[in-house]
């Protein structure tokens, strides 16, 4: 099954609107050698902080790079001070939204029910849900990787199966071992391969052959120096990049490595 590789930048709470526009101006020439492939053979998305969405969207116009959001509220509108709804995001051109990021789970107390409500909201739209899953160090050391993935994935997969949307267009799974996010501690290629294979197994169990169409990204301290060994693993269809996506040179290097490894695979 051939899947279009995808690299997503998660800027977290970094880059003002002005810095985002500067980033885009710096990135575009770096991607020029394969600009014609972006949006067709290779998909790229950037998730800036909300205030930078508008300006970044304008700065990326015509590049094929799409806008993603780091979060969404599950309701469409209402008295939810400080929150942002899906219509507000689509109005600015967002095509995908991160849900279940471990920072949302750990720092903002988002549990599985909340994540499912957000997923349902996205499934009722045309926006792609990028569902982040992954185990903590204690869970991995306690041999609980599979049970964590089952808890984080199986119900979302059932919801996708029950929706009218083609799974490959509705869902992307990002495997992000919590102990690797922002820590400089990257998963070994073997660990990533095993986790991605387990995620693929669950996708196919829940969605049948359509589960082969869902892309699985690796995330967690990915850098130009370690990207190749991870991105060349089977079932690693791209990357969710935090820290290294803040710099256009590092980000474009990761994109270029992703493109090469996926071309070598086909
Ligand atoms: C992330 O937050 O999704 C992430 C992968 O961060 P980092 O690359 O900085 O580990």
Coordinates of C-alpha atoms and ligand atoms in Angstrom, one line a residue:
X1 CA 0.0 0.0 0.0
X2 CA 1.5 3.3 -1.1
X3 CA 0.7 6.2 1.3
X4 CA 1.6 9.8 0.6
X5 CA 4.4 10.8 3.1
X6 CA 3.4 13.6 5.5
X7 CA 5.6 15.8 7.7
X8 CA 3.8 18.0 10.3
X9 CA 5.5 20.8 12.2
X10 CA 4.2 21.4 15.7
X11 CA 5.4 24.8 16.8
X12 CA 3.8 24.6 20.3
X13 CA 3.8 28.0 22.0
X14 CA 6.6 29.4 19.8
X15 CA 6.8 32.0 17.0
X16 CA 4.7 35.1 16.8
X17 CA 2.8 35.9 13.6
X18 CA 5.7 38.0 12.4
X19 CA 8.2 35.2 13.1
X20 CA 5.9 32.7 11.3
X21 CA 5.9 34.9 8.2
X22 CA 9.7 35.1 8.3
X23 CA 9.9 31.3 8.7
X24 CA 7.7 30.8 5.6
X25 CA 9.9 33.2 3.6
X26 CA 13.0 31.3 4.7
X27 CA 11.5 27.9 4.1
X28 CA 10.1 28.3 0.6
X29 CA 13.5 28.6 -1.2
X30 CA 14.8 25.7 0.7
X31 CA 12.0 23.5 -0.6
X32 CA 12.2 24.9 -4.1
X33 CA 14.0 21.8 -5.5
X34 CA 10.8 19.7 -5.0
X35 CA 8.2 22.4 -4.7
X36 CA 6.2 20.8 -7.5
X37 CA 5.7 17.6 -5.4
X38 CA 4.3 19.3 -2.3
X39 CA 0.7 18.6 -1.9
X40 CA 0.7 15.7 -4.3
X41 CA 3.7 13.3 -3.7
X42 CA 4.6 14.7 -0.4
X43 CA 2.3 16.5 2.1
X44 CA 3.5 19.1 4.5
X45 CA 1.6 20.9 7.3
X46 CA 2.5 23.5 9.9
X47 CA 0.7 23.9 13.2
X48 CA 1.6 27.4 14.6
X49 CA 0.1 28.9 17.7
X50 CA -3.4 30.2 16.9
X51 CA -2.5 33.9 16.6
X52 CA -0.1 33.1 13.8
X53 CA -2.5 31.0 11.7
X54 CA -3.8 33.8 9.5
X55 CA -0.5 35.4 8.7
X56 CA 1.2 32.0 8.2
X57 CA -1.6 30.9 5.9
X58 CA -1.0 34.0 3.7
X59 CA 2.7 33.5 3.7
X60 CA 2.4 29.9 2.6
X61 CA -0.2 30.7 -0.2
X62 CA 0.6 28.7 -3.4
X63 CA 3.3 26.6 -1.7
X64 CA 1.1 23.5 -1.2
X65 CA 2.0 23.5 2.5
X66 CA -1.2 23.3 4.6
X67 CA -2.2 24.8 7.9
X68 CA -2.8 22.6 10.9
X69 CA -4.1 23.6 14.4
X70 CA -2.6 22.4 17.7
X71 CA -6.0 22.0 19.4
X72 CA -9.7 22.5 19.0
X73 CA -12.7 22.7 21.3
X74 CA -15.3 20.0 20.7
X75 CA -18.2 22.4 20.7
X76 CA -19.0 24.6 17.7
X77 CA -19.5 27.8 19.7
X78 CA -20.5 29.0 23.2
X79 CA -19.3 30.2 26.6
X80 CA -15.9 28.6 26.6
X81 CA -13.5 31.4 27.5
X82 CA -10.1 30.9 25.9
X83 CA -11.1 28.2 23.5
X84 CA -11.1 28.0 19.7
X85 CA -13.7 26.1 17.7
X86 CA -13.5 24.2 14.4
X87 CA -15.4 26.7 12.3
X88 CA -12.9 29.4 13.5
X89 CA -10.0 27.1 12.3
X90 CA -11.5 26.2 9.0
X91 CA -12.3 29.8 8.3
X92 CA -8.5 30.4 8.4
X93 CA -7.8 27.5 6.1
X94 CA -6.8 24.7 8.6
X95 CA -7.0 21.3 7.1
X96 CA -5.9 19.2 10.1
X97 CA -5.9 19.4 13.9
X98 CA -3.7 17.7 16.5
X99 CA -5.6 15.9 19.2
X100 CA -4.4 13.9 22.1
X101 CA -0.9 15.4 22.2
X102 CA 0.8 14.3 25.4
X103 CA 1.3 17.9 26.5
X104 CA -2.5 18.4 26.3
X105 CA -3.0 15.1 28.2
X106 CA -0.5 15.8 30.9
X107 CA -0.4 19.5 31.4
X108 CA -4.1 20.3 30.6
X109 CA -5.7 17.2 31.9
X110 CA -7.3 16.1 28.7
X111 CA -8.5 12.5 29.0
X112 CA -9.7 10.0 26.5
X113 CA -13.3 11.1 26.6
X114 CA -12.4 14.7 25.8
X115 CA -10.2 13.5 22.9
X116 CA -13.0 11.3 21.6
X117 CA -15.4 14.3 21.6
X118 CA -12.8 16.3 19.6
X119 CA -12.4 13.4 17.2
X120 CA -16.2 13.3 16.7
X121 CA -16.2 17.0 15.9
X122 CA -13.5 16.5 13.3
X123 CA -15.1 13.4 11.8
X124 CA -18.3 15.5 11.2
X125 CA -16.2 17.9 9.1
X126 CA -13.6 17.5 6.3
X127 CA -10.7 18.2 8.6
X128 CA -8.1 15.5 9.3
X129 CA -7.6 14.4 12.9
X130 CA -3.9 13.8 13.8
X131 CA -4.3 11.6 16.8
X132 CA -1.2 11.5 19.0
X133 CA -0.6 8.4 21.0
X134 CA 2.3 7.0 23.0
X135 CA 3.5 5.6 26.3
X136 CA 5.3 7.2 29.2
X137 CA 8.6 5.8 30.4
X138 CA 7.0 4.0 33.3
X139 CA 4.4 2.4 31.0
X140 CA 7.2 1.2 28.6
X141 CA 9.3 -0.1 31.4
X142 CA 6.3 -1.8 32.9
X143 CA 5.7 -3.6 29.6
X144 CA 2.5 -1.8 29.0
X145 CA 3.0 -0.4 25.5
X146 CA 0.3 -2.6 24.0
X147 CA -2.3 -1.9 26.6
X148 CA -1.6 1.9 26.3
X149 CA -2.0 1.8 22.6
X150 CA -5.2 -0.2 22.9
X151 CA -6.6 2.3 25.3
X152 CA -5.6 5.3 23.2
X153 CA -6.5 3.9 19.8
X154 CA -9.2 1.3 19.7
X155 CA -12.2 3.5 20.5
X156 CA -11.0 6.3 18.2
X157 CA -10.6 3.6 15.5
X158 CA -14.2 2.4 16.2
X159 CA -15.4 6.0 15.8
X160 CA -13.6 6.4 12.5
X161 CA -15.1 3.0 11.3
X162 CA -18.6 4.3 12.2
X163 CA -18.2 7.6 10.4
X164 CA -18.9 8.2 6.8
X165 CA -15.4 9.4 6.0
X166 CA -12.7 7.3 4.3
X167 CA -10.3 6.5 7.1
X168 CA -7.2 7.5 5.2
X169 CA -8.6 11.0 4.7
X170 CA -10.1 11.3 8.2
X171 CA -7.3 10.1 10.4
X172 CA -3.5 10.3 10.8
X173 CA -1.9 8.6 13.9
X174 CA 1.2 10.1 15.4
X175 CA 3.2 7.7 17.5
X176 CA 5.0 9.9 20.1
X177 CA 6.6 8.1 23.0
X178 CA 6.1 10.6 25.8
X179 CA 9.7 10.0 27.1
X180 CA 11.0 11.2 23.7
X181 CA 9.1 14.4 23.3
X182 CA 11.3 17.5 23.8
X183 CA 13.8 15.4 25.8
X184 CA 16.5 14.8 23.1
X185 CA 15.9 11.1 23.8
X186 CA 14.8 9.5 20.6
X187 CA 13.3 6.1 20.1
X188 CA 15.6 3.6 18.5
X189 CA 14.6 2.5 15.0
X190 CA 13.7 -0.9 16.4
X191 CA 11.4 0.5 19.0
X192 CA 9.7 2.8 16.5
X193 CA 9.3 -0.1 14.0
X194 CA 7.7 -2.3 16.6
X195 CA 5.3 0.4 17.9
X196 CA 4.3 1.4 14.3
X197 CA 3.7 -2.3 13.4
X198 CA 1.4 -2.6 16.5
X199 CA -0.5 0.5 15.5
X200 CA -0.9 -0.7 12.0
X201 CA -2.2 -4.1 13.3
X202 CA -4.8 -2.3 15.4
X203 CA -5.8 0.0 12.4
X204 CA -6.3 -3.0 10.2
X205 CA -8.1 -5.0 12.9
X206 CA -10.6 -2.1 13.3
X207 CA -10.8 -0.8 9.7
X208 CA -10.0 -3.7 7.5
X209 CA -7.9 -3.0 4.4
X210 CA -8.8 0.7 4.8
X211 CA -6.5 0.7 7.9
X212 CA -3.6 0.4 5.5
X213 CA -4.4 3.8 4.1
X214 CA -4.1 5.6 7.4
X215 CA -0.7 7.3 7.8
X216 CA 1.4 6.7 11.0
X217 CA 3.9 9.4 11.8
X218 CA 6.8 9.2 14.3
X219 CA 7.3 12.1 16.7
X220 CA 9.8 12.7 19.5
X221 CA 13.1 14.5 19.3
X222 CA 13.3 14.0 15.6
X223 CA 16.3 15.9 14.1
X224 CA 18.1 15.9 10.8
X225 CA 20.8 13.7 12.3
X226 CA 18.4 10.9 13.4
X227 CA 15.6 11.3 10.9
X228 CA 16.8 8.9 8.3
X229 CA 17.1 5.8 10.5
X230 CA 13.5 6.4 11.8
X231 CA 11.9 7.4 8.6
X232 CA 13.2 4.4 6.7
X233 CA 11.3 2.0 8.9
X234 CA 8.3 0.2 7.5
X235 CA 5.0 1.8 8.5
X236 CA 6.7 5.1 9.4
X237 CA 4.9 7.3 6.9
X238 CA 6.3 10.6 8.0
X239 CA 7.0 12.7 11.1
X240 CA 5.5 15.0 13.6
X241 CA 8.3 17.4 14.5
X242 CA 8.4 19.8 17.4
X243 CA 11.6 21.6 18.4
X244 CA 13.4 21.0 15.1
X245 CA 10.5 22.4 13.1
X246 CA 11.1 25.9 14.5
X247 CA 14.1 26.4 12.2
X248 CA 13.5 26.4 8.4
X249 CA 16.9 24.8 7.7
X250 CA 16.4 21.9 10.1
X251 CA 12.7 21.5 9.1
X252 CA 13.5 21.4 5.4
X253 CA 16.3 18.9 6.0
X254 CA 13.9 16.6 7.7
X255 CA 11.4 17.1 4.9
X256 CA 14.0 16.3 2.3
X257 CA 15.1 13.1 4.2
X258 CA 11.5 12.0 4.4
X259 CA 11.0 12.5 0.7
X260 CA 14.2 10.5 -0.1
X261 CA 13.4 7.6 2.2
X262 CA 9.9 7.3 0.9
X263 CA 11.0 7.5 -2.7
X264 CA 13.6 4.7 -2.0
X265 CA 10.7 2.6 -0.6
X266 CA 8.6 2.8 -3.7
Ligands
LIG1 C1 5.9 17.1 19.6 O1 5.6 17.9 20.5 O2 4.9 16.6 18.9 C2 7.3 16.7 19.3 C3 7.5 15.7 18.5 O3 8.2 17.5 19.9 P1 9.8 17.3 19.8 O4 10.1 17.0 18.3 O5 10.4 18.6 20.3 O6 10.2 16.2 20.6

